[in-house]
C-alpha cells in the first residue's frame, strides 16, 4: 500500500491574499480558486487550500523542504518584505539555524500560521531532537 499526503486546509481571514503570499514567498505557481478555496500547489503535488473563515484563525505550523539555493532565495524574499524570522519555533532567537546538517527558519504568514523552511528533513543526518 502506498500513502501520500495530498492536501490540507488553512483557515484565513483573506484566502486569496494569504495564498498569494505563500506562493510569492516560496516561488510557487499562482494560486487558483477551487470551490471555497484558494489553492497553492507545491512541487511534490501537495495542495494547501486556503479557506476564509469569519471567526478567528487558529495558528498552525507548516514546514517546507527546499534545496540550499531555494533556501537562500526564500530568505531573501522574507528579508525584502521586512518580515521577522526566527531560528526556533518559540520565536526566541532571531535569524536562522543550522541543525542536523541543514538550515532552517520560521516566519508567520498573514494569519499567524507558523511557516518553516528547512533544507534537510529532521533526523536525516542521524541527529535526534
mmCIF file of C-alpha atoms in Angstrom:
data_model
loop_
_atom_site.group_PDB
_atom_site.id
_atom_site.type_symbol
_atom_site.label_atom_id
_atom_site.label_comp_id
_atom_site.label_asym_id
_atom_site.label_seq_id
_atom_site.Cartn_x
_atom_site.Cartn_y
_atom_site.Cartn_z
ATOM 1 C CA UNK A 1 0.000 0.000 0.000
ATOM 2 C CA UNK A 2 1.250 3.474 -0.878
ATOM 3 C CA UNK A 3 0.165 6.502 1.174
ATOM 4 C CA UNK A 4 0.841 10.093 0.126
ATOM 5 C CA UNK A 5 -0.104 13.374 1.725
ATOM 6 C CA UNK A 6 -2.486 15.154 -0.670
ATOM 7 C CA UNK A 7 -3.850 18.402 0.818
ATOM 8 C CA UNK A 8 -4.653 20.401 3.899
ATOM 9 C CA UNK A 9 -6.962 23.321 4.618
ATOM 10 C CA UNK A 10 -5.605 26.520 6.153
ATOM 11 C CA UNK A 11 -8.022 28.979 7.721
ATOM 12 C CA UNK A 12 -7.570 32.575 6.605
ATOM 13 C CA UNK A 13 -9.095 35.990 7.065
ATOM 14 C CA UNK A 14 -8.490 36.624 3.338
ATOM 15 C CA UNK A 15 -7.914 33.366 1.453
ATOM 16 C CA UNK A 16 -6.713 34.876 -1.808
ATOM 17 C CA UNK A 17 -4.240 37.272 -0.168
ATOM 18 C CA UNK A 18 -2.903 34.501 2.059
ATOM 19 C CA UNK A 19 -2.468 32.067 -0.837
ATOM 20 C CA UNK A 20 -0.731 34.734 -2.932
ATOM 21 C CA UNK A 21 1.608 35.494 -0.022
ATOM 22 C CA UNK A 22 2.671 31.852 0.279
ATOM 23 C CA UNK A 23 3.070 31.362 -3.469
ATOM 24 C CA UNK A 24 5.172 34.524 -3.758
ATOM 25 C CA UNK A 25 7.459 33.731 -0.811
ATOM 26 C CA UNK A 26 8.041 30.127 -1.952
ATOM 27 C CA UNK A 27 8.107 30.991 -5.695
ATOM 28 C CA UNK A 28 5.278 28.555 -6.427
ATOM 29 C CA UNK A 29 2.723 28.839 -9.245
ATOM 30 C CA UNK A 30 -0.004 31.445 -8.852
ATOM 31 C CA UNK A 31 -2.828 30.225 -6.589
ATOM 32 C CA UNK A 32 -6.043 29.133 -8.263
ATOM 33 C CA UNK A 33 -9.597 29.208 -6.960
ATOM 34 C CA UNK A 34 -11.310 25.880 -6.390
ATOM 35 C CA UNK A 35 -14.724 25.921 -4.726
ATOM 36 C CA UNK A 36 -14.440 27.929 -1.496
ATOM 37 C CA UNK A 37 -10.625 27.669 -1.544
ATOM 38 C CA UNK A 38 -7.598 29.423 -2.966
ATOM 39 C CA UNK A 39 -5.139 26.622 -3.658
ATOM 40 C CA UNK A 40 -1.347 26.664 -3.686
ATOM 41 C CA UNK A 41 0.309 23.514 -5.044
ATOM 42 C CA UNK A 42 3.845 22.529 -4.027
ATOM 43 C CA UNK A 43 6.354 20.919 -6.371
ATOM 44 C CA UNK A 44 5.506 17.462 -4.997
ATOM 45 C CA UNK A 45 1.788 17.958 -5.699
ATOM 46 C CA UNK A 46 0.515 18.746 -2.201
ATOM 47 C CA UNK A 47 -2.310 21.316 -2.174
ATOM 48 C CA UNK A 48 -2.547 23.955 0.520
ATOM 49 C CA UNK A 49 -6.151 25.114 0.378
ATOM 50 C CA UNK A 50 -6.815 28.487 1.999
ATOM 51 C CA UNK A 51 -10.406 28.930 3.152
ATOM 52 C CA UNK A 52 -11.849 32.151 4.513
ATOM 53 C CA UNK A 53 -13.349 31.951 7.955
ATOM 54 C CA UNK A 54 -15.394 34.562 9.749
ATOM 55 C CA UNK A 55 -14.157 33.581 13.181
ATOM 56 C CA UNK A 56 -10.513 33.959 14.180
ATOM 57 C CA UNK A 57 -7.906 31.659 12.724
ATOM 58 C CA UNK A 58 -6.155 29.059 14.866
ATOM 59 C CA UNK A 59 -2.453 29.239 14.023
ATOM 60 C CA UNK A 60 -0.951 26.017 12.698
ATOM 61 C CA UNK A 61 2.582 25.010 11.673
ATOM 62 C CA UNK A 62 3.577 24.113 8.103
ATOM 63 C CA UNK A 63 7.120 23.106 7.081
ATOM 64 C CA UNK A 64 8.584 23.235 3.571
ATOM 65 C CA UNK A 65 11.641 21.272 2.465
ATOM 66 C CA UNK A 66 13.782 23.166 -0.062
ATOM 67 C CA UNK A 67 17.261 22.888 -1.529
ATOM 68 C CA UNK A 68 20.109 25.177 -0.444
ATOM 69 C CA UNK A 69 19.637 27.637 -3.337
ATOM 70 C CA UNK A 70 15.892 27.772 -2.682
ATOM 71 C CA UNK A 71 16.552 28.469 0.997
ATOM 72 C CA UNK A 72 18.661 31.500 0.118
ATOM 73 C CA UNK A 73 16.057 32.766 -2.371
ATOM 74 C CA UNK A 74 13.206 32.396 0.112
ATOM 75 C CA UNK A 75 15.197 34.049 2.887
ATOM 76 C CA UNK A 76 15.940 36.954 0.527
ATOM 77 C CA UNK A 77 12.215 37.396 -0.220
ATOM 78 C CA UNK A 78 11.384 37.269 3.508
ATOM 79 C CA UNK A 79 14.012 39.920 4.206
ATOM 80 C CA UNK A 80 12.799 42.120 1.320
ATOM 81 C CA UNK A 81 9.305 42.079 2.825
ATOM 82 C CA UNK A 82 10.886 43.008 6.176
ATOM 83 C CA UNK A 83 9.259 40.010 7.839
ATOM 84 C CA UNK A 84 10.529 38.800 11.185
ATOM 85 C CA UNK A 85 12.052 35.334 11.124
ATOM 86 C CA UNK A 86 13.414 33.090 13.815
ATOM 87 C CA UNK A 87 15.762 30.161 14.338
ATOM 88 C CA UNK A 88 13.276 28.419 16.644
ATOM 89 C CA UNK A 89 9.516 27.780 16.726
ATOM 90 C CA UNK A 90 9.196 29.607 20.045
ATOM 91 C CA UNK A 91 10.365 32.785 18.249
ATOM 92 C CA UNK A 92 13.043 33.444 20.857
ATOM 93 C CA UNK A 93 16.107 33.627 18.601
ATOM 94 C CA UNK A 94 16.031 35.904 15.543
ATOM 95 C CA UNK A 95 17.637 34.588 12.364
ATOM 96 C CA UNK A 96 18.051 31.079 11.040
ATOM 97 C CA UNK A 97 19.552 27.915 12.489
ATOM 98 C CA UNK A 98 21.829 25.065 11.443
ATOM 99 C CA UNK A 99 20.564 21.718 12.690
ATOM 100 C CA UNK A 100 21.087 18.158 11.532
ATOM 101 C CA UNK A 101 23.345 19.174 8.677
ATOM 102 C CA UNK A 102 20.863 21.660 7.222
ATOM 103 C CA UNK A 103 19.496 25.155 7.682
ATOM 104 C CA UNK A 104 16.069 26.363 8.733
ATOM 105 C CA UNK A 105 13.983 29.296 9.846
ATOM 106 C CA UNK A 106 10.424 30.164 10.876
ATOM 107 C CA UNK A 107 8.174 33.083 9.939
ATOM 108 C CA UNK A 108 4.485 33.985 10.189
ATOM 109 C CA UNK A 109 2.001 34.171 7.338
ATOM 110 C CA UNK A 110 -0.675 36.933 7.367
ATOM 111 C CA UNK A 111 -2.937 34.759 9.568
ATOM 112 C CA UNK A 112 -0.330 33.864 12.182
ATOM 113 C CA UNK A 113 0.362 30.384 10.784
ATOM 114 C CA UNK A 114 3.966 29.488 11.573
ATOM 115 C CA UNK A 115 5.775 28.614 8.347
ATOM 116 C CA UNK A 116 9.095 26.786 8.416
ATOM 117 C CA UNK A 117 11.678 26.420 5.666
ATOM 118 C CA UNK A 118 14.288 23.645 6.035
ATOM 119 C CA UNK A 119 16.992 22.218 3.803
ATOM 120 C CA UNK A 120 17.062 18.721 5.345
ATOM 121 C CA UNK A 121 14.338 16.602 6.900
ATOM 122 C CA UNK A 122 14.743 16.371 10.667
ATOM 123 C CA UNK A 123 16.628 13.232 11.636
ATOM 124 C CA UNK A 124 18.078 12.732 8.152
ATOM 125 C CA UNK A 125 21.633 13.259 9.415
ATOM 126 C CA UNK A 126 21.154 10.876 12.330
ATOM 127 C CA UNK A 127 20.621 13.670 14.872
ATOM 128 C CA UNK A 128 17.913 13.240 17.471
ATOM 129 C CA UNK A 129 15.839 16.080 18.974
#
